[in-house]
XYZ file of N, CA, C and O in Angstrom:
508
model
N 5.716 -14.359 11.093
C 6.551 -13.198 11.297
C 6.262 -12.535 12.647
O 7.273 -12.138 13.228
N 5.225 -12.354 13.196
C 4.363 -11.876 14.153
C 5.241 -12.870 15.564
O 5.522 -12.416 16.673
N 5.383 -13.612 15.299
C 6.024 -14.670 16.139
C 7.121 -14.152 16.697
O 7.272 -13.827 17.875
N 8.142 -14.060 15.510
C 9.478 -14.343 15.361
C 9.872 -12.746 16.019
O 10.875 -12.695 16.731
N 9.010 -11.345 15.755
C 9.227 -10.492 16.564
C 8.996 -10.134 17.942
O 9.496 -9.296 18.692
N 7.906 -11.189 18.086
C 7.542 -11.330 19.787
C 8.650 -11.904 20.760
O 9.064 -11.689 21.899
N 8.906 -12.750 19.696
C 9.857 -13.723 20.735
C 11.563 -13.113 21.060
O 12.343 -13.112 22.012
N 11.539 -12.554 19.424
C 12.866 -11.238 19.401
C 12.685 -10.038 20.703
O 13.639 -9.388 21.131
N 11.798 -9.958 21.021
C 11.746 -8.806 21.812
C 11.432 -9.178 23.405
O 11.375 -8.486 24.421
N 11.290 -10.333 23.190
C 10.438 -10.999 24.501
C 11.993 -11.180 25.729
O 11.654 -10.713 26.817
N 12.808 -11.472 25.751
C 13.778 -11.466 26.518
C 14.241 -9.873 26.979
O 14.912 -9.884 28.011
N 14.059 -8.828 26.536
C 14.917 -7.408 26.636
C 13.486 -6.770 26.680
O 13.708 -5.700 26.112
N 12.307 -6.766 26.966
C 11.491 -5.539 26.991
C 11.004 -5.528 28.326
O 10.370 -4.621 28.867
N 11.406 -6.773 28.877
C 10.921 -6.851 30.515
C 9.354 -5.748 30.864
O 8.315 -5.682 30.208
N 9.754 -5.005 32.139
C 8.744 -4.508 32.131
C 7.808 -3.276 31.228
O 8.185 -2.169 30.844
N 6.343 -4.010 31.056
C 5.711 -3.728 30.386
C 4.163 -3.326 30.257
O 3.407 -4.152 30.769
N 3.493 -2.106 29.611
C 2.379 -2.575 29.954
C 1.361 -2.961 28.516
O 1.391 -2.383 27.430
N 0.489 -4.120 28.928
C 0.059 -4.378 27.708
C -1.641 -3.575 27.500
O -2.385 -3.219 28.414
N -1.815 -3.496 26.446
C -3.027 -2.532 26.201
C -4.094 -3.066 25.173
O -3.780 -3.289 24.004
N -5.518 -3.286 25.712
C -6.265 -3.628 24.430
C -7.425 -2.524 24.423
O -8.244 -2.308 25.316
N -7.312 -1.993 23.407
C -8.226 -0.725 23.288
C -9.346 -0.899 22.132
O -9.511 -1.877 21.403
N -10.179 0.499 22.169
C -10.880 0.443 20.811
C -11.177 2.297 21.024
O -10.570 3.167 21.648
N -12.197 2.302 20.309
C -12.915 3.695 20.205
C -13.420 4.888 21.506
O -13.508 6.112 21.607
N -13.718 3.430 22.540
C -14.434 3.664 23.448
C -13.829 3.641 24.890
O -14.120 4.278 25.903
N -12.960 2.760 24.652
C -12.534 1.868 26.292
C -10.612 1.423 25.872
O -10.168 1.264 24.735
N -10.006 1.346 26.871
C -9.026 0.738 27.040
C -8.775 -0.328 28.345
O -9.734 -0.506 29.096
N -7.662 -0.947 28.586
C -7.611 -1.688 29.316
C -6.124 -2.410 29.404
O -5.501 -3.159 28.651
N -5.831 -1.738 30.860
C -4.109 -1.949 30.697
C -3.802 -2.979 31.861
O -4.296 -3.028 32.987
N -2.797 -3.830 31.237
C -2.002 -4.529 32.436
C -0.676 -4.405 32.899
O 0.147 -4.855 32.101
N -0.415 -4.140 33.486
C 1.129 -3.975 34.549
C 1.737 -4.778 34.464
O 1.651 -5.315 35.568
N 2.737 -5.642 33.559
C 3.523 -7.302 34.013
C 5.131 -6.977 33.242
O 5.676 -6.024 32.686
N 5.444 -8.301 33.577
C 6.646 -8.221 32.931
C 6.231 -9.522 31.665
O 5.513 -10.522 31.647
N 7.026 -8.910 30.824
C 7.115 -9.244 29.759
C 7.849 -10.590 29.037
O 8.436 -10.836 27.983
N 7.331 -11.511 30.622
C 8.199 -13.111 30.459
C 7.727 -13.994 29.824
O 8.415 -14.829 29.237
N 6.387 -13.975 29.825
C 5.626 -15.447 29.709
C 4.845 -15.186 28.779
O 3.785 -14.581 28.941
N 5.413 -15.752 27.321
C 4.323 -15.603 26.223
C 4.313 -17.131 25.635
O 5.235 -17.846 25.240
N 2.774 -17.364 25.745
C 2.831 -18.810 24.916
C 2.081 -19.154 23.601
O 1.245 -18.331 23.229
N 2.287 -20.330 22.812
C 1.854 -19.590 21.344
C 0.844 -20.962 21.248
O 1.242 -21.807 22.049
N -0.303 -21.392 20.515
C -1.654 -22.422 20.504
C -0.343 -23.475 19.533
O 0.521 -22.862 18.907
N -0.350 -24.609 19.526
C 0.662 -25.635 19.001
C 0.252 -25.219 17.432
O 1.214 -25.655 16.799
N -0.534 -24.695 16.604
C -0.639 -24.403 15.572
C -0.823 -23.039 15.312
O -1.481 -22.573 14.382
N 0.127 -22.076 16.654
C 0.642 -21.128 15.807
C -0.089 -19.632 15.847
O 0.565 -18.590 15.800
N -1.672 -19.681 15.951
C -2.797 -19.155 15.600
C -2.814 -18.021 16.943
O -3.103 -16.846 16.718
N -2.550 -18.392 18.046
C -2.707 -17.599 19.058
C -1.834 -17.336 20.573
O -2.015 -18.075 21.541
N -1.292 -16.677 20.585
C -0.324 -15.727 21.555
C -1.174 -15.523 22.950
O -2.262 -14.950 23.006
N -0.643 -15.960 23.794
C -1.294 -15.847 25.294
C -0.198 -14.999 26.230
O 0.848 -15.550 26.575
N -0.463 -13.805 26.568
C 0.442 -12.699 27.221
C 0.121 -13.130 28.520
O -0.940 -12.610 28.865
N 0.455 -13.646 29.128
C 0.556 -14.277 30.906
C 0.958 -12.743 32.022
O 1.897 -12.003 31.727
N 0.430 -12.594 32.766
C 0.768 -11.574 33.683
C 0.461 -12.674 34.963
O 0.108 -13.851 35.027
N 0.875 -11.371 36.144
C 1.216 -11.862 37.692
C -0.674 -12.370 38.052
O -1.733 -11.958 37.579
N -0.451 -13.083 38.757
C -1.782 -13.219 39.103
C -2.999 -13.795 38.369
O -4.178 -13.608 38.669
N -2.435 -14.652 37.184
C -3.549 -15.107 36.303
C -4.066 -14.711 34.875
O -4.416 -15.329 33.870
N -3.943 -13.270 35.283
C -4.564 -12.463 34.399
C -3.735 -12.931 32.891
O -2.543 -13.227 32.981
N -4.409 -12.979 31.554
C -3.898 -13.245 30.546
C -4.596 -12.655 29.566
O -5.756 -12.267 29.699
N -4.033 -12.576 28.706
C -4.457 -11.529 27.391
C -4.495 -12.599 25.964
O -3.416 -13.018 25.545
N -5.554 -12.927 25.392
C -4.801 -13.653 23.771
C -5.359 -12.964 22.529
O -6.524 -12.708 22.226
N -4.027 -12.698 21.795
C -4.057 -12.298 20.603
C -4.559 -13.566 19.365
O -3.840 -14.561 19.459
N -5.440 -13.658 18.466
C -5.098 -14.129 17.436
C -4.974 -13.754 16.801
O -5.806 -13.041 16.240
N -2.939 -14.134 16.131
C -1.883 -13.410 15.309
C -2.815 -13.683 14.180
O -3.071 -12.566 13.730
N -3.669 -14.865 13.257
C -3.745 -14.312 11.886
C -4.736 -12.749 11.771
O -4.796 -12.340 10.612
N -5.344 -12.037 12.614
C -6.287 -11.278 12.545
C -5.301 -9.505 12.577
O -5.744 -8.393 12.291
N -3.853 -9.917 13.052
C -3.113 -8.673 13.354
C -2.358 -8.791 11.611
O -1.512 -9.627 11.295
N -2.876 -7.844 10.790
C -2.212 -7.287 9.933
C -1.066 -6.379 9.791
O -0.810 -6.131 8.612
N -0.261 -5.780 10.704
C 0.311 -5.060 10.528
C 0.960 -4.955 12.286
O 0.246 -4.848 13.284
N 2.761 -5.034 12.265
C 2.864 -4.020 13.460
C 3.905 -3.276 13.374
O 4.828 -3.375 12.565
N 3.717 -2.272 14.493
C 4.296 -0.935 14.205
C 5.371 -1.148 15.624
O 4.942 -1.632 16.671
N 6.726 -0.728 15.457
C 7.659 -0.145 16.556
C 7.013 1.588 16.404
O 7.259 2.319 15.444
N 6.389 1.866 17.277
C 6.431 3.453 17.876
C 7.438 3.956 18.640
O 7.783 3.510 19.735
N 7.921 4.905 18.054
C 8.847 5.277 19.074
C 8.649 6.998 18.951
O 8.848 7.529 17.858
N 8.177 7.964 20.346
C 7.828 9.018 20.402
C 8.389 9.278 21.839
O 8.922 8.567 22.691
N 7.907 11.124 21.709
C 8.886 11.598 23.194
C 7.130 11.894 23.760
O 6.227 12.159 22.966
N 6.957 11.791 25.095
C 5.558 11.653 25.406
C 5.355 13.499 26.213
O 6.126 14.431 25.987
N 4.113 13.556 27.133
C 4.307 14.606 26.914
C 5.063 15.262 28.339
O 4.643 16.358 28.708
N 5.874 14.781 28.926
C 7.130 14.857 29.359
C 8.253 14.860 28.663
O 9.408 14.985 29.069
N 7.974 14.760 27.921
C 10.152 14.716 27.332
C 10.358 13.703 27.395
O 11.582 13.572 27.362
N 9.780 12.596 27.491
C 10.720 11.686 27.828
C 10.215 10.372 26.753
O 9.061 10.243 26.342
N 11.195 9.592 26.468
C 10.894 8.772 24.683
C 9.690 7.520 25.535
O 9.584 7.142 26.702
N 9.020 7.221 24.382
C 8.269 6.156 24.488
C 8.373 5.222 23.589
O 8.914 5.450 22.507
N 7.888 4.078 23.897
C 8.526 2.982 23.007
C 7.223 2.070 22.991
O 6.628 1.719 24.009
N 6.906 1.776 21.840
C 5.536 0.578 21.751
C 5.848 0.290 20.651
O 6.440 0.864 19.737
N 5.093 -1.320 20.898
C 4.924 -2.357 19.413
C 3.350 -2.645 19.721
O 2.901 -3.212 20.717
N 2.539 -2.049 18.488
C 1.309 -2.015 17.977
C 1.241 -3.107 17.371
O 2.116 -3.740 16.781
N -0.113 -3.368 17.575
C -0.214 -4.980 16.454
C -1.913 -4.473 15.907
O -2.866 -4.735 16.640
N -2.069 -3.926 14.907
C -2.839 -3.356 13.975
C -3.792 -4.676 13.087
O -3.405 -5.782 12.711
N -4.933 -4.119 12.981
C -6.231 -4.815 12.165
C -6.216 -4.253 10.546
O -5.649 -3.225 10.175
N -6.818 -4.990 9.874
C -7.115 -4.794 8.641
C -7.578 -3.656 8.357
O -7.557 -3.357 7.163
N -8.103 -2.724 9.273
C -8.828 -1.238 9.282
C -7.648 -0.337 9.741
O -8.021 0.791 10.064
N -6.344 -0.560 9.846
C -5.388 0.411 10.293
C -5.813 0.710 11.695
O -5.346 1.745 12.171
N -6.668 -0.052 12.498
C -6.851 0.220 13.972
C -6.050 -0.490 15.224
O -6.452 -1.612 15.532
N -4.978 0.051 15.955
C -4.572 -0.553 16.924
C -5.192 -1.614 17.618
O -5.987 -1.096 18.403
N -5.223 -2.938 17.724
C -6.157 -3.789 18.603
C -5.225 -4.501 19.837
O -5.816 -5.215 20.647
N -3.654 -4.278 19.974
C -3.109 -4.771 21.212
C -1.798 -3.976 20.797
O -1.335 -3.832 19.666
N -1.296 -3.471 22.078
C -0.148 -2.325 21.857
C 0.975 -2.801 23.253
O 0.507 -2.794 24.391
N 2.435 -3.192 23.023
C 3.073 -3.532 24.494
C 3.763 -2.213 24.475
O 4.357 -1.776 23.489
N 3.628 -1.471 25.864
C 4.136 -0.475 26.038
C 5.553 -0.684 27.204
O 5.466 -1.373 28.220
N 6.676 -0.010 26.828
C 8.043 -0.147 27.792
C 7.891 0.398 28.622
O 7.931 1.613 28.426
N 7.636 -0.034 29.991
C 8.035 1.299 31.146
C 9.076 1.529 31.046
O 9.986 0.986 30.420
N 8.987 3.049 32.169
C 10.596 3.107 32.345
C 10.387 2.518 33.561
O 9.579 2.579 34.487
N 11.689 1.742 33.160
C 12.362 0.948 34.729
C 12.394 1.290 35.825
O 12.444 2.502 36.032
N 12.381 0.478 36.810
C 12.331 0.677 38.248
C 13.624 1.103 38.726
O 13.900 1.866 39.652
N 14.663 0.221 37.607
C 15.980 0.014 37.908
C 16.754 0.677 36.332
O 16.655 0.298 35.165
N 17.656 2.005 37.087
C 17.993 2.842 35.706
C 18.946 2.462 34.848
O 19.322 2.965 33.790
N 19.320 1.423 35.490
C 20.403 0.916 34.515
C 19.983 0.015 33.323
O 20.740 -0.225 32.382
N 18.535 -0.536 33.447
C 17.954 -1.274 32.700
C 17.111 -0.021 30.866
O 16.837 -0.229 29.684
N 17.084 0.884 31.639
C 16.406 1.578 30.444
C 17.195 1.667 28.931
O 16.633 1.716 27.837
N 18.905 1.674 29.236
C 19.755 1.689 27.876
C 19.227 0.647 27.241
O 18.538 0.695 26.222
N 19.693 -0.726 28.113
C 19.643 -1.475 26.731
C 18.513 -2.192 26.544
O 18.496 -3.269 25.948
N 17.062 -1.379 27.268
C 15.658 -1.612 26.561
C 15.460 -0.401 25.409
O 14.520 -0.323 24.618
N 16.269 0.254 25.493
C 15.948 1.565 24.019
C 16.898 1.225 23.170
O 16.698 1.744 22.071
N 17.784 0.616 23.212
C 18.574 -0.118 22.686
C 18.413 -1.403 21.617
O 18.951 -1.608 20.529
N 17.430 -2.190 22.406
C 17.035 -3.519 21.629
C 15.887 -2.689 21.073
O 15.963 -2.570 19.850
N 15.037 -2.195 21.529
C 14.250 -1.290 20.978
C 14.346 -0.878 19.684
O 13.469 -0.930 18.822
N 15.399 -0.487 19.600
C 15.785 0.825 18.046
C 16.688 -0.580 17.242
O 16.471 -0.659 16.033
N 17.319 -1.281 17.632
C 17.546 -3.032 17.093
C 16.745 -3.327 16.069
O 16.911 -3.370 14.850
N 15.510 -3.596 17.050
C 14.636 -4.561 16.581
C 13.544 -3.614 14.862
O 13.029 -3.988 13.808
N 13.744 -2.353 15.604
C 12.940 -1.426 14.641
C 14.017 -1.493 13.318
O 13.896 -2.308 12.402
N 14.879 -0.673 13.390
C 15.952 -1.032 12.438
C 16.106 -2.434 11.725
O 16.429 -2.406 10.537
N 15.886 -3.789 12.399
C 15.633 -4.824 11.906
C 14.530 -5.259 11.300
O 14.644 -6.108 10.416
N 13.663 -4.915 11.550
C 12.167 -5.157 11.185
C 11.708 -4.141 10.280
O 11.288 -4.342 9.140
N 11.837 -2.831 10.976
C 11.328 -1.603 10.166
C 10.159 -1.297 10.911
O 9.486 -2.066 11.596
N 9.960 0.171 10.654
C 8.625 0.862 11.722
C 7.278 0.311 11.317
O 6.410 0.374 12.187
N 7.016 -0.105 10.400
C 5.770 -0.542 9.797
C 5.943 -2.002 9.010
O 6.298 -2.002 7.832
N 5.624 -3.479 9.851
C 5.771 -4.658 9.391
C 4.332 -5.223 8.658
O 3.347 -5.632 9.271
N 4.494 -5.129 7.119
C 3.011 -5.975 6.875
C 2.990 -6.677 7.256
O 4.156 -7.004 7.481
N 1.978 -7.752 7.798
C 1.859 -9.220 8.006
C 1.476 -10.312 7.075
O 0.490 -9.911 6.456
N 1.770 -11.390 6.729
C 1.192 -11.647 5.784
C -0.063 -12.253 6.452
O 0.007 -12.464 7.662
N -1.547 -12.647 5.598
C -2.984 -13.353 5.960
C -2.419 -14.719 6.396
O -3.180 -15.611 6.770
């Protein structure tokens, strides 16, 4: 399932930033949101950015993800897909910029509120 929403969202969320946090520390990357590749059995998601840099999730360990959608503390809406641990703790979050280019922001809040409406704000995962 974890898949099937990455890949749903993976064409329309363009730029993005991805986030792996905990208690203590965070750690953000700047990319666009092109190049995701999955281990031939499924197990693990490799977030590719400019320059090398890569991020991997292993999907069986993400229990849960969330479409966030909030106004930040500008006024202005924010949009993330959380991918949550067995402890209800965020462990990788893709955040939407706003665009460089304004014509692009509709129909990223757009597929956005899509995909939430399709999925729902809170997706169990199954083990």
């Amino acid at each position: 399932m974890l898949r099937q929403i990455l890949e749903d969202c993976q064409p329309g969320f363009a730029e993005v930033v991805l986030m792996l946090g905990n208690g203590v520390s965070t750690a953000e990357v700047y990319t666009m949101f092109e190049d995701l590749r999955f281990t031939d059995d499924g197990k693990i998601v490799t977030f590719l950015a400019h320059g090398g840099t890569h991020l991997h999730v292993k999907m069986d360990q993400v229990k849960q993800a969330k479409f966030v959608f909030t106004m930040n503390q500008e006024g202005q809406p924010s949009y993330s897909l959380w991918m949550v641990d067995d402890e209800d703790q965020p462990v990788f979050r893709v955040y939407l910029r706003k665009s460089d280019k304004p014509e692009n922001n509709q129909p990223r809040h757009d597929l956005f509120m899509k995909m939430r409406e399709r999925y729902g704000e809170i997706i169990p995962l199954a083990s």
